[in-house]
Coordinates of C-alpha atoms and ligand atoms in Angstrom, one line a residue:
M1 CA 98.6 83.0 123.3
E2 CA 101.4 81.9 125.5
A3 CA 104.4 79.6 125.0
G4 CA 103.5 76.1 126.1
D5 CA 99.9 76.4 124.7
L6 CA 98.9 73.0 123.1
S7 CA 97.3 74.3 120.1
M8 CA 99.0 73.6 117.0
F9 CA 99.7 76.0 114.2
D10 CA 99.7 75.1 110.6
W11 CA 102.8 77.7 110.0
L12 CA 104.8 79.3 112.5
I13 CA 107.1 82.1 111.6
V14 CA 109.7 82.8 114.4
N15 CA 112.3 85.2 115.2
G16 CA 111.5 87.8 112.9
R17 CA 110.7 91.4 113.4
V18 CA 107.1 92.4 112.7
I19 CA 105.8 95.5 111.1
D20 CA 102.2 95.3 111.3
G21 CA 100.9 97.7 108.9
T22 CA 99.5 100.2 111.3
G23 CA 102.5 102.5 111.0
R24 CA 104.0 101.6 114.4
Q25 CA 107.8 100.6 114.8
P26 CA 108.7 97.2 114.0
F27 CA 108.8 94.6 117.3
F28 CA 110.0 91.1 117.7
A29 CA 107.3 88.8 117.5
D30 CA 106.4 85.2 116.2
V31 CA 103.3 84.7 114.1
G32 CA 101.2 81.6 114.2
I33 CA 98.8 80.9 111.3
V34 CA 95.9 78.4 111.5
G35 CA 93.9 77.8 108.3
E36 CA 93.2 81.0 106.4
Q37 CA 94.0 83.2 109.7
I38 CA 96.4 84.7 111.8
A39 CA 95.8 82.7 114.8
A40 CA 98.4 84.4 117.0
V41 CA 101.1 87.2 117.4
G42 CA 103.4 86.9 120.2
Q43 CA 106.0 84.8 122.1
L44 CA 105.3 81.5 120.3
F45 CA 108.8 79.8 120.1
H46 CA 107.9 76.8 121.9
A47 CA 104.5 76.1 120.3
E48 CA 104.0 73.4 118.0
A49 CA 103.4 73.8 114.4
K50 CA 103.2 71.6 111.3
N51 CA 105.8 74.0 109.6
R52 CA 108.0 76.5 110.9
I53 CA 109.8 79.3 109.3
D54 CA 112.8 80.8 110.9
A55 CA 112.7 84.6 110.2
M56 CA 115.9 85.9 112.2
G57 CA 116.9 89.0 110.7
K58 CA 113.9 89.3 108.5
F59 CA 110.7 91.3 108.6
V60 CA 107.2 90.0 108.6
V61 CA 104.8 92.3 107.1
P62 CA 101.2 92.1 105.8
G63 CA 100.7 91.2 102.1
F64 CA 101.0 94.4 99.9
I65 CA 97.7 95.6 98.6
D66 CA 98.4 97.2 94.8
I67 CA 95.5 99.7 94.8
H68 CA 96.0 100.3 91.0
T69 CA 96.2 97.6 88.6
H70 CA 94.7 96.9 85.4
F71 CA 94.5 93.2 85.7
D72 CA 90.9 92.5 85.0
I73 CA 91.0 90.5 82.1
A74 CA 94.7 89.2 82.5
L75 CA 93.7 87.5 85.7
L76 CA 91.6 85.2 83.7
A77 CA 94.6 84.4 81.3
H78 CA 97.2 84.4 84.3
P79 CA 95.7 83.7 87.5
E80 CA 99.0 82.9 88.8
A81 CA 100.1 86.7 88.9
Y82 CA 103.6 85.9 89.4
C83 CA 104.6 89.6 88.6
S84 CA 102.4 90.5 91.8
I85 CA 103.1 87.6 94.1
S86 CA 106.8 87.8 93.2
Q87 CA 106.9 91.3 94.7
G88 CA 104.7 90.5 97.8
V89 CA 101.4 91.6 96.4
T90 CA 98.6 89.7 98.0
T91 CA 95.6 91.8 97.0
V92 CA 95.1 93.8 93.6
V93 CA 92.5 96.4 93.0
I94 CA 91.1 96.0 89.1
G95 CA 88.8 98.2 87.1
N96 CA 90.9 101.4 87.4
C97 CA 90.9 104.4 85.1
G98 CA 87.3 104.0 83.9
H99 CA 88.5 100.5 82.3
S100 CA 86.7 97.4 83.3
P101 CA 85.1 94.7 81.0
V102 CA 81.9 94.9 82.7
P103 CA 78.9 95.7 83.1
I104 CA 78.5 95.7 79.5
V105 CA 75.2 95.2 77.3
G106 CA 75.1 93.4 73.9
K107 CA 75.6 96.0 71.1
R108 CA 78.4 98.0 72.9
R109 CA 80.3 95.0 74.0
N110 CA 82.6 95.0 70.5
E111 CA 83.4 98.7 71.1
L112 CA 84.3 98.2 74.7
R113 CA 86.4 95.3 73.9
Q114 CA 88.4 97.2 71.4
L115 CA 88.7 100.1 73.9
L116 CA 90.3 97.5 76.1
S117 CA 92.4 95.7 73.5
V118 CA 95.5 96.5 75.3
I119 CA 94.4 94.4 78.4
E120 CA 92.4 92.0 76.4
A121 CA 94.5 89.0 76.6
G122 CA 92.6 87.3 73.8
I123 CA 89.8 85.8 76.2
E124 CA 86.1 85.3 75.3
W125 CA 83.9 87.7 76.9
R126 CA 81.2 85.6 78.5
W127 CA 79.8 87.9 81.1
E128 CA 77.3 91.0 81.0
R129 CA 76.8 91.5 84.6
F130 CA 79.4 92.5 87.3
G131 CA 78.4 89.5 89.3
E132 CA 78.9 87.2 86.2
F133 CA 82.5 88.7 85.6
L134 CA 83.4 87.9 89.3
D135 CA 82.0 84.5 89.0
E136 CA 84.6 84.1 86.1
L137 CA 87.3 85.4 88.1
E138 CA 86.7 83.1 90.9
A139 CA 86.7 80.1 88.5
V140 CA 90.2 80.4 87.5
R141 CA 91.3 80.6 91.3
P142 CA 93.5 83.6 91.2
A143 CA 96.8 83.5 93.4
V144 CA 95.8 87.1 94.7
N145 CA 93.0 88.6 96.6
I146 CA 90.8 90.7 94.1
V147 CA 88.9 94.3 94.9
P148 CA 86.9 94.9 91.8
L149 CA 85.8 98.4 90.8
V150 CA 83.3 99.5 88.2
G151 CA 84.7 101.5 85.1
H152 CA 82.9 104.4 84.1
C153 CA 83.6 103.7 80.5
A154 CA 81.8 100.4 80.8
L155 CA 78.8 102.0 82.6
R156 CA 78.5 104.9 80.1
A157 CA 79.5 102.7 77.1
S158 CA 76.5 100.2 78.2
I159 CA 73.7 103.2 78.6
V160 CA 74.9 106.3 76.3
G161 CA 77.4 104.5 74.0
F162 CA 80.5 106.5 72.8
E163 CA 78.8 109.7 71.7
N164 CA 80.4 112.9 72.9
R165 CA 77.4 114.6 74.6
P166 CA 75.9 114.7 78.3
A167 CA 73.5 111.9 79.4
K168 CA 70.0 112.4 79.2
T169 CA 67.8 112.6 82.6
D170 CA 66.9 109.0 81.9
E171 CA 70.1 107.8 81.1
L172 CA 71.7 109.2 84.1
K173 CA 69.1 107.3 86.2
A174 CA 69.6 104.1 84.4
M175 CA 73.6 104.4 85.0
Q176 CA 72.9 105.0 88.6
R177 CA 70.7 102.1 88.7
L178 CA 73.3 100.0 86.9
M179 CA 76.1 101.2 89.4
E180 CA 73.8 100.3 92.4
E181 CA 73.5 96.9 90.9
C182 CA 77.0 96.4 90.2
M183 CA 77.7 97.1 94.0
D184 CA 75.1 94.8 95.0
E185 CA 76.8 92.0 93.0
G186 CA 80.2 93.1 94.6
A187 CA 81.7 96.3 93.4
W188 CA 83.8 98.5 95.8
G189 CA 83.1 101.7 94.0
L190 CA 83.6 103.5 90.6
S191 CA 86.7 104.4 88.6
S192 CA 86.8 107.1 86.0
G193 CA 89.2 107.7 83.2
L194 CA 88.4 111.1 82.3
I195 CA 91.1 111.3 79.4
Y196 CA 89.6 108.2 77.8
P197 CA 86.3 108.0 75.8
P198 CA 83.5 107.6 76.6
S199 CA 84.4 108.5 80.3
A200 CA 85.8 111.6 79.1
F201 CA 82.6 113.0 77.7
A202 CA 81.1 112.9 81.4
S203 CA 80.6 116.3 83.1
I204 CA 81.3 116.7 86.7
D205 CA 77.4 116.6 87.4
E206 CA 77.3 113.1 86.0
L207 CA 80.2 111.9 88.1
V208 CA 78.7 113.5 91.1
A209 CA 75.3 111.8 90.7
L210 CA 77.1 108.6 90.4
N211 CA 79.3 108.8 93.3
E212 CA 76.1 109.8 95.4
V213 CA 75.0 106.3 94.8
V214 CA 78.5 105.2 95.7
A215 CA 78.8 107.3 98.6
R216 CA 75.6 105.9 100.0
R217 CA 77.1 102.5 100.4
G218 CA 80.4 103.3 101.6
G219 CA 82.3 102.6 98.4
I220 CA 85.1 104.7 96.8
Y221 CA 85.9 106.7 93.9
A222 CA 89.2 106.4 92.2
T223 CA 89.8 108.8 89.3
H224 CA 92.3 109.1 86.4
M225 CA 91.5 112.7 86.5
R226 CA 90.9 115.0 83.2
S227 CA 94.5 116.2 82.8
E228 CA 97.8 115.3 84.3
S229 CA 99.7 118.0 82.7
D230 CA 98.7 121.5 81.5
A231 CA 95.3 121.5 83.2
L232 CA 96.3 119.5 86.0
L233 CA 95.4 122.0 88.8
T234 CA 91.9 122.1 87.6
A235 CA 91.8 118.6 87.3
V236 CA 92.5 118.2 90.9
V237 CA 90.0 120.9 91.7
E238 CA 87.4 118.7 89.8
A239 CA 88.2 115.5 91.6
L240 CA 88.1 117.4 94.8
Q241 CA 84.6 118.9 94.2
T242 CA 83.4 115.7 92.8
A243 CA 84.2 114.0 96.3
I244 CA 82.8 117.2 98.4
R245 CA 79.7 117.4 96.5
S246 CA 78.9 113.6 96.5
G247 CA 80.4 112.6 99.8
V248 CA 82.3 109.9 98.5
K249 CA 85.8 108.6 99.5
L250 CA 88.1 109.8 96.7
Q251 CA 91.2 108.0 95.7
I252 CA 93.3 110.0 92.9
S253 CA 94.9 107.6 90.7
H254 CA 98.5 107.6 89.8
H255 CA 99.2 111.3 91.0
K256 CA 101.7 113.0 88.8
A257 CA 102.7 116.2 87.0
S258 CA 103.6 115.0 83.5
R259 CA 105.6 116.6 80.7
K260 CA 108.5 119.1 81.6
P261 CA 106.4 122.4 81.7
N262 CA 104.5 121.0 84.5
W263 CA 107.1 119.8 86.7
G264 CA 106.7 121.2 90.2
K265 CA 103.2 121.6 90.0
V266 CA 102.5 118.8 92.6
E267 CA 103.5 121.1 95.4
V268 CA 100.4 123.1 94.7
T269 CA 98.2 120.0 93.9
L270 CA 99.5 118.2 97.2
Q271 CA 98.7 121.4 99.3
L272 CA 95.1 121.5 97.6
I273 CA 94.7 117.7 98.4
E274 CA 95.9 118.3 102.0
R275 CA 93.3 121.2 102.7
A276 CA 90.8 118.9 101.3
A277 CA 91.6 116.0 103.5
L278 CA 91.1 117.9 106.7
S279 CA 87.4 117.3 106.3
H280 CA 87.2 114.6 103.8
D281 CA 88.5 111.1 102.9
V282 CA 91.0 111.9 100.4
N283 CA 93.9 109.9 99.3
F284 CA 96.2 109.5 96.2
D285 CA 98.4 106.7 94.9
A286 CA 101.8 106.6 92.7
Y287 CA 104.4 104.2 91.5
P288 CA 108.2 105.1 91.9
Y289 CA 109.0 105.5 88.3
T290 CA 109.6 108.7 86.1
A291 CA 107.8 106.9 83.0
G292 CA 104.3 106.4 82.7
S293 CA 102.6 103.7 80.5
S294 CA 99.3 103.8 78.7
Y295 CA 97.7 103.1 75.1
L296 CA 99.6 104.7 72.4
A297 CA 96.5 106.2 71.3
Q298 CA 96.3 108.2 74.2
L299 CA 98.5 110.7 72.3
L300 CA 95.8 111.6 70.0
P301 CA 93.3 114.5 70.4
L302 CA 89.9 113.3 72.0
W303 CA 87.8 114.3 69.5
A304 CA 89.5 111.5 67.4
F305 CA 87.6 109.2 69.7
E306 CA 84.2 110.4 69.4
G307 CA 81.9 107.4 68.4
G308 CA 84.5 104.8 69.9
P309 CA 87.7 103.3 69.1
S310 CA 86.4 101.9 65.7
A311 CA 85.4 105.3 64.7
M312 CA 88.9 106.5 65.5
L313 CA 90.3 103.9 63.2
E314 CA 87.8 104.8 60.6
R315 CA 89.2 108.6 60.7
L316 CA 92.6 107.4 60.4
K317 CA 91.5 106.1 56.9
D318 CA 90.0 109.3 56.0
K319 CA 92.6 111.4 54.3
H320 CA 91.4 114.8 55.7
Q321 CA 90.8 113.8 59.0
R322 CA 94.0 111.7 59.1
Q323 CA 95.9 115.0 58.3
Q324 CA 94.1 116.8 61.2
I325 CA 94.9 114.3 63.7
L326 CA 98.6 114.4 62.6
E327 CA 98.7 118.2 62.9
A328 CA 97.3 118.1 66.3
L329 CA 100.2 115.4 67.1
E330 CA 102.8 117.5 65.3
S331 CA 101.7 120.6 67.3
D332 CA 102.3 119.5 70.7
K333 CA 105.6 120.8 71.4
S334 CA 105.8 119.4 74.9
L335 CA 105.9 115.9 73.2
E336 CA 109.3 114.6 72.9
W337 CA 109.7 111.6 70.9
D338 CA 112.8 109.9 71.9
K339 CA 111.1 109.6 75.3
V340 CA 108.1 107.5 74.1
L341 CA 109.0 103.9 73.7
V342 CA 106.5 101.5 71.8
A343 CA 106.1 98.8 74.8
S344 CA 103.7 96.0 73.5
V345 CA 102.3 95.3 70.1
A346 CA 99.7 92.7 69.0
S347 CA 101.2 91.4 66.0
D348 CA 104.2 88.9 65.6
E349 CA 105.4 91.1 62.8
Y350 CA 106.1 94.1 65.0
R351 CA 107.1 92.3 68.0
P352 CA 110.8 93.5 67.3
L353 CA 109.7 97.0 67.6
Q354 CA 108.8 96.4 71.3
G355 CA 111.0 98.6 73.8
K356 CA 112.1 100.9 71.1
A357 CA 111.7 104.6 70.8
V358 CA 109.5 106.1 68.5
T359 CA 112.2 108.0 66.9
E360 CA 114.1 104.9 66.2
I361 CA 111.0 103.2 64.6
A362 CA 110.3 106.3 62.6
N363 CA 113.8 106.0 61.2
Q364 CA 113.3 102.3 60.4
L365 CA 110.1 102.9 58.7
G366 CA 111.1 105.8 57.0
L367 CA 108.2 108.2 58.4
S368 CA 107.9 111.4 60.7
P369 CA 107.4 110.3 64.6
A370 CA 103.8 111.5 64.4
E371 CA 102.9 109.5 61.0
T372 CA 104.9 106.5 62.9
V373 CA 102.5 106.6 65.9
L374 CA 99.4 106.8 63.4
H375 CA 100.9 103.9 61.3
L376 CA 101.2 101.8 64.6
I377 CA 97.7 102.6 65.9
E378 CA 96.3 101.5 62.5
H379 CA 98.8 98.4 61.9
E380 CA 98.1 97.1 65.5
Q381 CA 94.2 98.1 65.6
N382 CA 94.7 100.0 68.5
A383 CA 96.3 97.3 70.5
V384 CA 99.8 99.0 71.1
T385 CA 101.2 100.4 74.3
M386 CA 103.7 103.0 75.1
V387 CA 106.1 103.8 78.0
W388 CA 107.1 107.3 78.1
F389 CA 109.2 109.4 80.2
V390 CA 107.2 112.3 81.5
M391 CA 107.8 112.8 85.0
D392 CA 110.5 114.5 87.4
E393 CA 112.2 112.1 89.6
R394 CA 111.9 115.0 92.5
D395 CA 108.0 115.0 92.1
V396 CA 107.9 111.3 92.0
E397 CA 109.6 111.4 95.4
R398 CA 107.6 114.3 96.8
V399 CA 104.5 112.5 96.0
L400 CA 105.5 109.0 97.2
T401 CA 106.7 110.3 100.7
H402 CA 103.7 112.4 101.3
P403 CA 101.5 110.7 104.2
L404 CA 98.2 110.5 102.1
C405 CA 100.1 108.5 99.2
L406 CA 99.5 104.9 98.7
I407 CA 101.4 102.5 96.6
G408 CA 99.9 101.4 93.3
S409 CA 101.7 99.9 90.4
D410 CA 99.3 100.7 87.4
A411 CA 100.5 97.6 85.9
L412 CA 98.5 97.1 82.7
T413 CA 99.0 93.4 82.2
I414 CA 100.4 90.2 83.6
P415 CA 102.9 88.9 81.6
A416 CA 102.7 84.8 81.0
S417 CA 104.4 83.1 84.0
I418 CA 108.3 83.1 83.5
E419 CA 110.1 80.3 85.1
P420 CA 111.4 80.8 88.6
R421 CA 114.4 83.1 89.0
P422 CA 117.5 81.7 87.2
S423 CA 120.7 81.9 88.8
P424 CA 122.7 84.1 88.2
L425 CA 120.0 86.6 86.9
V426 CA 119.6 85.8 83.2
P427 CA 117.2 88.5 81.5
R428 CA 115.0 86.9 79.0
P429 CA 115.0 88.5 75.4
I430 CA 112.2 90.9 75.2
S431 CA 110.9 89.6 72.1
S432 CA 109.6 86.5 73.8
L433 CA 107.3 88.3 76.1
P434 CA 105.4 91.4 75.3
Y435 CA 107.3 94.4 76.7
V436 CA 105.9 96.0 80.0
H437 CA 106.7 98.7 82.1
P438 CA 109.2 97.6 85.0
R439 CA 106.5 98.6 87.6
T440 CA 104.8 95.4 86.8
Y441 CA 107.5 93.6 88.7
G442 CA 109.4 96.3 90.7
T443 CA 106.8 98.8 92.1
F444 CA 106.8 97.8 95.9
P445 CA 110.5 96.6 96.4
K446 CA 111.6 99.6 94.5
V447 CA 109.9 102.0 97.0
L448 CA 111.4 100.0 99.7
R449 CA 115.0 100.0 98.2
W450 CA 114.9 103.7 96.7
L451 CA 112.9 105.7 99.5
V452 CA 113.8 103.4 102.7
K453 CA 117.4 101.9 102.0
E454 CA 119.0 104.3 100.0
N455 CA 117.8 107.7 100.7
G456 CA 116.0 107.4 104.0
K457 CA 113.0 109.5 102.8
L458 CA 110.6 107.0 104.6
T459 CA 111.0 104.6 107.6
W460 CA 110.5 100.8 106.9
H461 CA 107.0 101.0 109.0
E462 CA 105.7 104.3 107.2
A463 CA 106.5 102.6 103.7
I464 CA 104.8 99.3 104.8
A465 CA 101.8 101.3 106.1
K466 CA 101.3 103.1 102.6
M467 CA 101.5 99.5 101.1
T468 CA 99.1 97.7 103.6
G469 CA 97.2 99.1 106.5
K470 CA 96.4 102.4 105.1
T471 CA 95.3 100.7 101.8
A472 CA 92.9 98.5 103.5
E473 CA 91.6 101.2 105.6
K474 CA 90.8 103.4 102.6
L475 CA 89.0 100.6 100.7
G476 CA 87.1 99.5 103.8
L477 CA 88.7 96.0 103.5
K478 CA 87.9 94.0 106.8
R479 CA 90.6 91.9 108.6
R480 CA 93.1 92.5 105.9
G481 CA 96.4 94.9 106.0
L482 CA 97.5 94.3 109.4
V483 CA 99.5 91.7 111.1
R484 CA 97.0 91.1 113.6
E485 CA 95.1 87.9 115.4
S486 CA 91.9 86.8 113.5
Y487 CA 93.0 88.7 110.3
F488 CA 93.3 86.8 107.2
A489 CA 97.2 85.3 107.0
D490 CA 98.3 87.5 104.1
L491 CA 101.7 87.8 105.2
I492 CA 105.3 88.4 103.7
V493 CA 108.7 87.5 105.2
F494 CA 111.3 89.7 103.4
D495 CA 115.2 90.2 103.8
P496 CA 115.8 94.0 104.6
E497 CA 119.3 93.6 103.4
R498 CA 118.4 91.9 100.2
V499 CA 115.2 93.4 99.2
R500 CA 115.2 95.1 95.8
D501 CA 113.6 95.7 92.5
C502 CA 115.6 94.1 89.6
A503 CA 113.2 94.9 86.6
T504 CA 114.6 97.8 84.3
Y505 CA 113.3 99.4 81.4
E506 CA 116.1 97.4 79.5
N507 CA 115.0 94.1 81.1
P508 CA 111.6 94.6 82.7
H509 CA 110.7 90.7 83.3
L510 CA 113.1 90.6 86.3
P511 CA 111.4 89.5 89.5
A512 CA 112.2 91.3 92.7
E513 CA 115.0 90.1 95.2
G514 CA 114.7 89.3 99.0
I515 CA 110.9 88.7 99.0
E516 CA 111.1 85.1 100.7
W517 CA 107.7 84.1 101.8
V518 CA 104.3 85.2 100.5
F519 CA 101.1 83.7 102.1
V520 CA 97.8 84.5 100.6
N521 CA 94.9 83.3 102.8
G522 CA 97.1 81.3 104.9
V523 CA 98.9 79.4 102.0
P524 CA 102.2 80.1 100.7
A525 CA 102.3 81.2 97.1
L526 CA 106.1 82.0 97.2
A527 CA 108.4 79.7 99.4
N528 CA 111.9 80.7 99.9
G529 CA 111.6 83.0 96.9
Q530 CA 110.4 80.3 94.5
P531 CA 106.8 80.2 93.3
T532 CA 104.6 77.2 94.8
G533 CA 101.9 77.2 92.3
D534 CA 99.2 77.2 94.9
R535 CA 96.7 79.8 93.9
N536 CA 94.5 80.8 97.2
G537 CA 93.2 84.2 96.4
Q538 CA 89.8 85.4 96.8
V539 CA 87.4 87.5 94.9
L540 CA 86.5 90.0 97.5
R541 CA 82.8 91.1 97.0
F542 CA 81.8 94.4 98.7
G543 CA 79.7 93.8 101.6
S544 CA 80.8 90.1 102.2
D545 CA 82.7 89.0 105.1
L546 CA 86.1 88.0 103.2
Ligands
ZN601 ZN1 95.0 105.8 84.7

């Protein structure tokens, strides 16, 4: 569109530099929005517009796509998703690490619910089928667009249950059929969580068979691999084999080398992945922190979970089995207890323990660290998470800066909405909110601050492509992830001078700075850095045109 064209834009962003998400260099252009779409990109200064934003000195980029979240249920409780919007995220992928609350049939519902207790949010489960769950998400009008995956835990729980055994032939067929139905109803693919029950009880043959269904329809397979520590290399080979044998598009989730003896192994895994990527669609994602976060019960040996989370809690009541679990924990020499923080808990009673190291809590309770862990899991009925420092910063940097790496926060939950940023920054007391990993608020701005601004390991346009265009291409999202005419107007205006993450392990609930405008489908969710309260996200159903 040329200057002087009489058409009227709803929004016109002028004087900014566009980073379009393809990986090409920034360029000066104005961006005009009509309705939910980008109507024009070019010299538009003289065009008429109902609303005009002067982006002098700012970057105009596609909305960030968070390829790895666990917001499935949290979105029902907190559809405003302020932790995402405030860092520029306009689309989230849910159902990761094998964990989705759907599909689920009657009698396994409670077990699955207990497995997902840390991302549960106290919502009533009113769904069985995949499409029904998406209807629920749609009804709350989320602020962000949603790309849903089927969690393998739910799929296997529905058909096989929580037993540790191979699926029988008819069960495998039933899982394939269910997977197919889920994709018909809008799922973009499958995720596995091969350290979590019951996903961990599946063989590679089962994963290949299920992914053949996904591959036939062009979906993706995201995997939390069978090991991220001692058996990391074998696990990467299994993931690559699954993709090669089934033909599915592979996304290795939150790639890392966990625990000190394994640091440096990513040099090898990146080579393995690179080689596979020559002939297959393979990527991975990461977040820019050296601490991970998961259930506290992830530290327990897998056999403790045979039969499901309630069987695990029963075992803790049995003197003999409790002793065995305790010994397994105590014999794990690469576990450093002062590096494991207890994050969120379910009970008010233990809320003051949030954010404290296991060693500190152990002292307080007069227990050994391993006994403390078992006590907490029992007391909180498994609804207790941890933040643990397990990675080497050099590994994290190497992974993030690799061209095949996309950015995903792995955030577990959406904290209740906090008030707009106080000025000056006043951290809220941890006790009033569940403790979360700072990645919840800081992932995307931290990549920009750390890897672009501070150490120059990525250029602006390389970093933005990892958060937008490359991610959209991986998922197969149509008309999203780029600043381009006729694309959906998911856009961010940010100040490259000011952009930075503010959330820390001490004060994790601080939103980022420098993100000024966030548009979701043409409507601002953030204006001049403040939430507008408008929620204009779409539940994106696989195969539909949105
Ligand atoms: Zn995971």
